[in-house]
Amino acid sequence: MASWDIRFDRLQAGYGERRVLTDVNGVLPGGAVSVILGGSGCGKSTLLRQIIGLSKPMGGSIVIGGQDISTMDRKAFRRLRRHMGVLFQDGALLGALTLGENAVLPLSEHLSLPKDLLRREALRVLSMVGLAEFIDYYPNELSGGMRKRAGLARAIVAEPRILLCDEPTSGLDPITAARMDDLLLSMHRHYPDMTIVVVSHDLDSLERIAGHVLVLRDGVSSFCGKLEELRKADDPYLRQFLRRDAGEVNDCGAQAMDGTVAASLKRWLES
Amino acid sequence: MKDNIFAAVGRTFLEAVGFMGSVAIFLFEGLVQTFASAKIFPRSLRQIYVIGHKSLFLILLISLFCGMVLGLQGYYTLIKFGSVGFLGAVVSLSLIRELGPVLTAIMLTGRAGSSMTAEIGVMRITDQIDALDVMDINSMSYLVSPRLAASLVSFPLLTAVFDVVGIVGGYLTGVAMLNMNQGAYFYRISSSVSMDDIVCGFVKAVVFGLLVTTVCCHQGYYTHRRRDSVGPEAVGNATTSGVVISCVLILASDYVLTSIFL
Ligand SMILES: Nc1ncnc2c1ncn2[C@@H]1O[C@H](COP(=O)(O)OP(=O)(O)OP(=O)(O)O)[C@@H](O)[C@H]1O
Ligand SMILES: [Mg+2]
């Protein structure tokens, strides 16, 4: 079974009239861990929604495993999408189901398996993300980071050929974040054909897991290649991003409060 | 925006037509999925519990008072014409043909319809419906069909409860409090209510059930397409419009159905 790569060709996408992605090019190679990097609000989640076909491209194309998904018919695309596991940015667990039921949802819905087998599967994937003892909890009884880990468990339960994770480590403490990265790496070792795409703006996790990097900037892919090439690149924005430098053009910063507001506020605080 | 009155009227009209088309397609898809899905039974049972069982007490309460009011008002109206004996007919016919189905549907809109919209709306804005799609789980058959099936069962049953308890309420005021003849009350019911009246009531209950569930689920399902608001506020607005549109449609379709069945 050959691994599937994901290829963007002059992709444009957005919401309503607004174009968020204007020109995305590049390949996320099959059987590798690729990181989509970019600032907050630059369209990373939008790009992910394009890959999983939740909205149609406004122009250009996405080719997955040699098939252009923008020209594919609905049924064929749904068959292809069965091979994808997706972790949404906020987990997107079903609130009415327990963690265990959520984790095996793709299996329990499509296969007729006995309950105890499903529960064993749920335990297996939940213990992979360190949540085995929470199997009977409901998503709303967990913290945001735990929900995200449970979402990852659901994404990998069916051993997909393409695993897409939207910010798996944001909102996690450094130790748990490192454990998530290790989990992704061990998935990568265990399933060498799995194409893993991770959306992130976490540089530590980029260093740990990335084989390949796609950098988004203002809706354009400004870099797509191996991590080593990114380190050597001399584009000022990339260097700035890697150095976590705000740069010269900086419109963020502390400013003094209006005098009247300050005086009223002071009175209230002291009253 | 600069607009003349014709453009505004035209746009509103087109939007209304578009809305009705969208609701009709939604209903059609939901019904198709009801018959296509293998797991419809356990899911519908759960929804029957949510829509039917949990609303039972409310319906009991409302119908009892409704029947008592009808008995009281009917008594004092009929006594002017010296025909108190017809109280049973007045109470039972107005309950079975009109008030039972309409009030049940309106109460269920507030009790169950609003929570359908809110629940599905929250699932929409928190990506849960997208997640279902990605897992190749048909969101219509997962979310909408069980609710449709459950309301096809619950609305007529609760309407029947409403009718019976309402008639008992009329009995309480008419016979127990105002000392009307007990035999006359029940004799008038059995002699005036025909099978047609009962069929009419149940047809209304089924139609209202489909209307309320379709409109409320539709509003929740398309929460993200609202133009007036986004996020949690959109869920709130969707719930409001689900309830308002349902109530208007209940009364409008009630008029149409009554004129068909007369
Ligand atoms: N449903 C939506 N409707 C309209 N605009 C949207 C919608 N979702 C996102 N956007 C816009 O698209 C842009 C990109 O959003 P996106 O969620 O893809 O960013 P992101 O790169 O994932 O950011 P983050 O790192 O904060 O998650 C944002 O400017 C946002 O305002
Ligand atoms: Mg995002």
XYZ file of C-alpha atoms and ligand atoms in Angstrom:
565
model
C 0.000 0.000 0.000
C 1.641 3.158 -1.161
C 1.436 6.195 1.032
C -0.592 9.200 -0.031
C 0.821 12.639 -0.501
C -1.146 15.853 -0.486
C -0.435 18.365 -3.214
C -1.711 21.938 -3.396
C -1.704 23.752 -6.670
C -2.488 27.497 -6.648
C -5.161 26.819 -4.065
C -7.540 29.622 -3.149
C -10.099 29.338 -0.393
C -12.113 31.419 2.024
C -15.489 32.095 3.557
C -18.309 33.811 1.667
C -16.778 36.604 -0.358
C -13.574 36.732 1.631
C -10.484 34.921 0.393
C -8.341 33.726 3.277
C -5.940 31.586 1.236
C -4.907 33.247 -2.010
C -2.103 31.120 -3.414
C -1.028 27.935 -1.686
C 1.414 25.619 -3.457
C 3.422 22.679 -2.267
C 3.477 19.012 -1.437
C 3.071 17.296 1.899
C 4.865 14.037 1.150
C 3.315 10.673 1.938
C 4.638 8.701 4.889
C 6.179 11.750 6.507
C 5.320 14.115 9.317
C 4.588 17.536 7.872
C 3.950 20.651 9.877
C 1.837 23.524 8.607
C 3.258 26.569 10.281
C 1.900 30.073 10.408
C 0.757 32.886 12.607
C -2.587 32.969 14.341
C -5.454 33.601 11.935
C -3.390 33.086 8.793
C -5.635 30.299 7.517
C -4.143 27.058 8.814
C -7.465 25.623 9.928
C -8.979 26.852 6.675
C -6.388 24.864 4.740
C -7.199 21.802 6.830
C -10.907 22.186 6.109
C -10.023 22.188 2.418
C -8.125 18.917 2.710
C -11.043 17.209 4.431
C -13.493 18.639 1.929
C -15.640 20.630 4.351
C -15.587 23.519 1.927
C -14.822 23.731 -1.762
C -11.758 25.529 -3.113
C -12.397 28.889 -4.771
C -9.666 28.129 -7.257
C -6.743 25.797 -7.855
C -6.717 22.200 -6.782
C -5.833 19.727 -4.049
C -4.548 16.327 -5.116
C -4.546 13.542 -2.536
C -2.819 10.279 -3.421
C -2.947 11.205 -7.111
C -6.658 12.078 -7.134
C -7.875 15.633 -7.562
C -10.489 16.036 -4.847
C -12.009 19.213 -6.262
C -13.239 17.371 -9.370
C -14.103 14.126 -7.630
C -17.731 13.147 -7.231
C -19.198 13.190 -3.751
C -19.341 9.438 -3.265
C -15.769 8.785 -4.337
C -14.558 11.561 -2.092
C -16.407 10.112 0.893
C -14.700 6.789 0.268
C -11.360 8.548 0.193
C -12.168 10.493 3.330
C -12.732 7.283 5.279
C -8.951 6.988 5.241
C -8.500 10.288 7.026
C -8.405 10.839 10.755
C -8.946 14.396 11.884
C -8.290 16.141 15.161
C -10.233 19.415 15.177
C -8.856 22.468 16.891
C -11.176 22.123 19.904
C -11.500 18.355 19.771
C -15.091 18.420 18.434
C -16.119 15.500 20.636
C -19.833 14.744 20.733
C -21.138 16.151 23.986
C -23.823 13.493 24.370
C -21.373 10.574 24.358
C -18.777 9.506 26.897
C -15.101 9.663 26.073
C -15.015 5.946 25.376
C -17.999 6.136 23.014
C -16.481 9.149 21.320
C -13.128 7.478 20.844
C -14.552 4.487 18.977
C -17.324 6.370 17.163
C -15.949 5.678 13.655
C -15.848 1.962 14.477
C -19.171 1.671 16.293
C -21.014 3.538 13.553
C -19.723 1.625 10.558
C -18.927 -1.853 11.844
C -21.115 -4.142 13.861
C -18.769 -5.169 16.649
C -19.652 -6.481 20.112
C -19.705 -3.928 22.938
C -16.844 -5.390 24.958
C -14.558 -5.389 21.926
C -15.365 -1.733 21.289
C -14.647 -0.926 24.906
C -11.270 -2.642 24.688
C -10.490 -0.586 21.590
C -11.565 2.571 23.410
C -9.264 1.681 26.306
C -6.404 1.035 23.892
C -6.577 4.413 22.144
C -7.414 6.359 25.284
C -4.435 4.894 27.096
C -2.279 5.933 24.148
C -3.169 9.537 24.979
C -3.094 8.943 28.736
C -6.831 9.183 29.369
C -7.725 5.560 30.088
C -9.187 6.312 33.506
C -11.531 8.925 32.046
C -13.263 6.516 29.695
C -16.679 7.032 31.299
C -16.461 10.802 31.614
C -18.344 13.184 29.358
C -16.359 15.711 27.307
C -17.709 18.635 29.313
C -16.267 17.139 32.484
C -12.732 17.429 31.106
C -10.249 20.215 30.570
C -9.599 21.669 27.128
C -6.281 19.869 26.819
C -7.857 16.553 27.789
C -10.579 17.034 25.188
C -7.926 17.631 22.593
C -6.109 14.442 23.555
C -9.376 12.515 23.376
C -9.954 14.024 19.934
C -6.561 12.683 18.892
C -7.544 9.256 20.203
C -10.654 9.325 18.019
C -8.629 10.462 15.013
C -6.239 7.514 15.226
C -8.680 4.802 16.247
C -9.318 3.598 12.694
C -5.618 3.706 11.728
C -6.133 6.237 8.949
C -3.770 6.650 6.039
C -3.801 10.394 6.502
C -3.792 11.866 9.987
C -4.590 15.574 10.213
C -4.152 17.342 13.522
C -5.118 20.945 14.148
C -2.806 22.242 16.868
C -2.497 19.057 18.908
C -0.196 20.673 21.445
C -1.659 24.130 21.963
C -3.241 24.498 25.364
C -1.202 21.643 26.818
C 1.501 21.964 29.431
C 5.066 21.442 28.109
C 5.326 17.893 29.441
C 1.999 16.707 28.016
C 2.783 18.554 24.786
C 6.064 16.680 24.514
C 4.190 13.429 25.154
C 1.778 14.237 22.315
C 4.725 14.864 20.031
C 6.225 11.540 21.071
C 2.907 9.855 20.386
C 2.827 11.313 16.872
C 6.405 10.209 16.291
C 5.682 6.709 17.516
C 2.620 6.625 15.240
C 4.976 7.610 12.456
C 7.374 4.784 13.288
C 4.595 2.267 13.765
C 2.781 3.181 10.546
C 5.524 4.254 8.140
C 2.963 4.773 5.355
C 0.765 7.135 7.338
C 0.852 10.726 6.139
C 0.784 12.893 9.222
C -0.052 16.574 8.902
C 0.168 18.730 11.983
C -0.974 22.325 12.137
C 1.034 24.212 14.662
C 2.669 27.393 15.703
C 4.648 25.679 18.402
C 8.334 25.897 17.475
C 9.477 23.333 20.038
C 7.167 20.740 18.623
C 8.218 21.754 15.100
C 11.825 20.916 15.983
C 10.798 17.620 17.535
C 8.466 16.163 14.955
C 8.695 17.897 11.611
C 10.229 16.215 8.630
C 8.586 18.592 6.247
C 7.278 22.133 6.713
C 4.748 24.290 4.896
C 4.786 27.894 6.045
C 1.690 30.019 5.457
C 1.901 33.768 5.468
C -0.960 36.101 4.570
C -2.748 33.332 2.705
C 0.286 32.424 0.604
C 2.594 29.468 1.085
C 5.918 31.196 1.613
C 7.923 28.014 2.137
C 7.448 24.329 1.496
C 10.268 21.875 2.012
C 12.366 19.928 4.485
C 12.988 21.244 7.982
C 16.736 21.552 7.344
C 16.052 23.733 4.305
C 13.820 25.935 6.432
C 16.660 26.416 8.910
C 18.971 27.494 6.089
C 16.435 29.738 4.379
C 17.309 33.397 4.335
C 13.841 34.853 3.881
C 13.610 37.523 6.595
C 10.043 36.555 7.634
C 11.013 32.899 8.104
C 14.091 33.825 10.116
C 12.009 36.175 12.205
C 9.400 33.481 12.778
C 12.005 30.950 13.853
C 13.655 33.473 16.191
C 10.230 34.452 17.670
C 11.089 38.035 16.941
C 8.317 40.583 16.663
C 10.386 42.605 14.175
C 10.574 46.301 13.459
C 7.064 46.834 12.136
C 5.302 46.351 15.400
C 1.849 47.699 15.970
C 1.367 45.952 19.297
C 2.513 47.548 22.525
C 1.463 49.112 25.798
C -0.166 52.544 25.600
C -1.118 54.959 28.366
C -4.768 55.110 29.394
C -6.909 58.194 28.889
C -6.636 60.486 31.959
C -10.388 60.714 32.651
C -10.802 56.944 32.416
C -7.808 56.441 34.688
C -9.188 58.841 37.306
C -12.646 57.194 37.334
C -11.106 53.756 37.456
C -8.942 54.806 40.382
C -11.942 56.119 42.304
C -13.807 52.852 41.735
C -10.844 50.721 42.755
C -10.430 52.683 45.959
C -14.110 52.929 46.862
C -27.835 50.278 2.083
C -29.768 52.398 -0.385
C -32.764 50.423 -1.488
C -36.178 51.218 -2.774
C -39.221 49.573 -1.296
C -39.710 47.215 -4.231
C -36.230 45.788 -3.915
C -36.771 45.252 -0.201
C -40.121 43.540 -0.681
C -38.714 41.430 -3.498
C -35.748 40.355 -1.467
C -37.873 39.414 1.525
C -40.172 37.422 -0.720
C -37.277 35.598 -2.399
C -35.734 34.857 0.973
C -39.010 33.428 2.216
C -39.353 31.205 -0.835
C -35.731 30.110 -0.509
C -36.281 29.338 3.158
C -39.338 27.213 2.455
C -37.493 25.318 -0.251
C -34.584 24.689 2.050
C -36.877 23.432 4.829
C -38.716 21.166 2.382
C -35.465 19.606 1.141
C -34.340 19.217 4.729
C -37.561 17.393 5.638
C -37.297 15.171 2.587
C -33.703 14.226 3.367
C -34.556 13.589 6.989
C -37.422 11.283 6.052
C -35.315 9.408 3.496
C -32.651 8.848 6.139
C -35.305 7.678 8.596
C -35.999 4.723 6.389
C -32.431 4.203 5.203
C -30.679 4.063 8.543
C -30.267 0.786 10.390
C -29.725 2.349 13.805
C -32.834 4.469 13.740
C -34.634 2.450 16.420
C -32.390 2.877 19.462
C -31.810 6.522 18.591
C -35.497 7.228 18.114
C -36.318 5.556 21.408
C -33.983 7.929 23.147
C -35.605 10.885 21.437
C -39.083 9.614 22.286
C -37.923 9.693 25.873
C -36.630 13.246 25.473
C -39.548 14.640 23.444
C -42.386 12.519 24.751
C -41.759 11.297 28.239
C -40.113 14.445 29.531
C -42.998 16.583 28.249
C -45.723 14.374 29.665
C -46.108 16.192 32.960
C -46.340 19.567 31.263
C -49.014 18.265 28.889
C -50.988 16.771 31.799
C -50.925 20.081 33.615
C -51.825 22.245 30.633
C -54.573 19.945 29.403
C -56.220 19.711 32.807
C -56.457 23.484 33.125
C -57.473 23.849 29.507
C -60.343 21.406 30.001
C -61.395 23.086 33.231
C -61.488 26.499 31.577
C -63.469 25.092 28.674
C -65.925 23.495 31.102
C -66.394 26.693 33.061
C -66.633 29.011 30.090
C -68.825 26.589 28.167
C -71.152 26.166 31.107
C -71.806 29.881 31.525
C -72.235 30.395 27.803
C -74.557 27.429 27.316
C -76.685 28.236 30.359
C -77.779 31.453 28.652
C -79.345 29.387 25.921
C -80.638 26.766 28.311
C -78.552 24.060 26.703
C -76.101 23.127 29.420
C -76.603 19.524 28.386
C -74.358 20.128 25.378
C -71.321 20.902 27.532
C -69.789 17.483 26.868
C -70.019 18.005 23.127
C -68.545 21.505 23.287
C -65.609 20.473 25.445
C -64.768 17.273 23.624
C -65.159 18.600 20.084
C -63.087 21.712 20.654
C -60.393 19.649 22.363
C -60.246 16.832 19.858
C -60.486 18.930 16.719
C -58.577 22.085 17.652
C -57.160 22.747 21.062
C -55.621 19.343 21.688
C -53.346 19.209 18.630
C -52.596 22.947 18.567
C -51.799 23.452 22.232
C -49.825 20.211 22.427
C -47.761 21.273 19.438
C -47.152 24.749 20.835
C -46.149 23.400 24.232
C -43.842 20.854 22.600
C -42.294 23.598 20.476
C -41.302 25.406 23.623
C -40.361 22.310 25.536
C -38.677 20.068 22.947
C -38.282 22.094 19.740
C -36.219 24.797 21.380
C -33.842 22.281 22.902
C -33.455 20.539 19.529
C -32.387 23.816 17.927
C -30.039 24.696 20.741
C -28.430 21.268 20.898
C -27.899 20.940 17.154
C -26.813 24.573 16.939
C -24.129 24.096 19.580
C -22.972 20.966 17.767
C -22.687 23.033 14.600
C -20.640 25.875 16.044
C -18.302 23.527 17.912
C -17.448 21.557 14.732
C -19.214 18.416 15.980
C -21.318 18.144 12.828
C -18.210 18.610 10.679
C -16.552 15.868 12.706
C -19.497 13.558 11.968
C -19.172 14.314 8.250
C -15.465 13.577 8.310
C -16.096 10.239 10.008
C -18.540 9.510 7.163
C -21.429 9.452 9.623
C -24.468 10.986 7.964
C -25.350 13.902 10.201
C -28.947 13.974 8.970
C -29.514 10.377 9.945
C -27.596 10.801 13.184
C -29.294 13.974 14.356
C -32.472 14.744 12.448
C -34.102 11.434 11.508
C -34.396 10.096 15.065
C -36.068 13.328 16.103
C -38.468 13.176 13.183
C -39.372 9.572 13.929
C -39.752 10.336 17.611
C -42.088 13.247 16.989
C -44.196 11.155 14.629
C -44.824 8.946 17.646
C -44.838 11.498 20.458
C -47.008 14.265 19.038
C -50.103 12.096 18.379
C -49.719 10.240 21.677
C -49.370 13.406 23.706
C -52.283 14.915 21.798
C -54.378 11.919 22.800
C -53.349 12.412 26.419
C -54.235 16.086 26.118
C -57.703 15.268 24.783
C -58.533 12.734 27.468
C -57.215 14.778 30.375
C -58.937 17.869 28.975
C -62.259 16.055 28.896
C -61.687 15.030 32.499
C -60.970 18.681 33.310
C -64.275 19.697 31.733
C -65.951 16.995 33.784
C -64.423 18.375 36.963
C -65.833 21.871 36.478
C -69.086 20.925 34.744
C -70.146 17.910 36.745
C -68.191 17.919 39.992
C -68.297 21.665 40.698
C -71.339 22.979 38.844
C -73.496 19.914 39.410
C -74.374 19.192 35.846
C -75.793 15.746 35.115
C -72.983 13.252 34.775
C -74.786 11.037 32.314
C -75.593 13.951 30.043
C -71.932 15.024 29.918
C -70.663 11.663 28.736
C -73.674 10.892 26.571
C -73.114 14.106 24.614
C -69.470 13.197 24.092
C -70.185 9.756 22.715
C -73.045 10.935 20.551
C -71.332 13.982 19.016
C -67.735 12.912 18.491
C -67.354 10.976 15.261
C -64.401 9.073 13.879
C -63.770 11.941 11.445
C -63.128 14.305 14.340
C -60.569 11.966 15.841
C -58.841 11.394 12.502
C -58.747 15.145 11.960
C -57.091 15.640 15.345
C -54.463 13.014 14.727
C -53.673 14.193 11.212
C -53.087 17.625 12.673
C -50.851 16.198 15.391
C -48.722 14.361 12.830
C -48.426 17.393 10.565
C -47.532 19.692 13.469
C -44.964 17.198 14.707
C -43.220 17.103 11.345
C -43.393 20.887 11.009
C -42.015 21.689 14.444
C -39.221 19.125 14.289
C -38.190 20.050 10.770
C -38.146 23.783 11.413
C -36.347 23.503 14.751
C -33.716 21.051 13.508
C -33.251 23.113 10.338
C -32.610 26.281 12.340
C -30.031 24.496 14.483
C -28.368 22.708 11.592
C -27.794 25.931 9.676
C -26.811 28.073 12.664
C -23.479 28.841 10.999
C -25.208 30.302 7.937
C -27.043 32.967 9.907
C -26.315 36.436 8.736
C -27.450 38.279 11.863
C -24.975 36.769 14.295
C -22.198 34.248 14.882
C -21.158 31.924 17.675
C -23.246 31.478 20.840
C -25.441 34.422 19.916
C -26.363 32.664 16.675
C -27.499 29.623 18.655
C -29.718 31.889 20.739
C -31.172 33.583 17.675
C -31.665 30.260 15.929
C -33.603 28.976 18.928
C -35.795 32.051 18.990
C -36.585 31.878 15.303
C -37.145 28.125 15.482
C -39.828 28.625 18.124
C -41.405 31.649 16.447
C -41.518 30.117 12.963
C -42.883 26.855 14.354
C -45.693 28.582 16.230
C -46.700 30.651 13.213
C -46.633 27.594 10.966
C -48.683 25.571 13.455
C -51.504 28.094 13.431
C -51.308 28.742 9.683
C -51.369 25.052 8.807
C -54.105 24.517 11.388
C -56.304 26.885 9.419
C -55.580 25.041 6.188
C -56.182 21.618 7.751
C -59.407 22.716 9.435
C -60.770 24.030 6.163
C -59.883 20.750 4.473
C -61.516 18.614 7.157
C -64.712 20.635 7.645
N -16.452 30.387 9.620
C -15.765 31.470 9.228
N -16.396 32.447 8.552
C -15.733 33.537 8.143
N -14.435 33.739 8.331
C -13.741 32.798 8.999
C -14.370 31.610 9.483
N -13.436 30.858 10.093
C -12.287 31.540 10.001
N -12.455 32.707 9.344
C -11.417 33.691 9.035
O -10.398 33.046 8.322
C -9.128 33.467 8.772
C -8.281 32.247 9.016
O -8.859 31.488 10.044
P -8.244 30.120 10.495
O -9.174 29.556 11.512
O -7.964 29.300 9.299
O -6.897 30.579 11.173
P -5.769 29.705 11.855
O -4.538 29.887 11.056
O -6.247 28.328 12.074
O -5.589 30.448 13.234
P -5.319 29.826 14.689
O -3.882 29.510 14.760
O -5.678 30.937 15.623
O -6.205 28.645 14.824
C -9.345 34.301 10.018
O -8.989 35.615 9.700
C -10.809 34.209 10.309
O -11.309 35.496 10.596
Mg -6.840 27.199 13.619
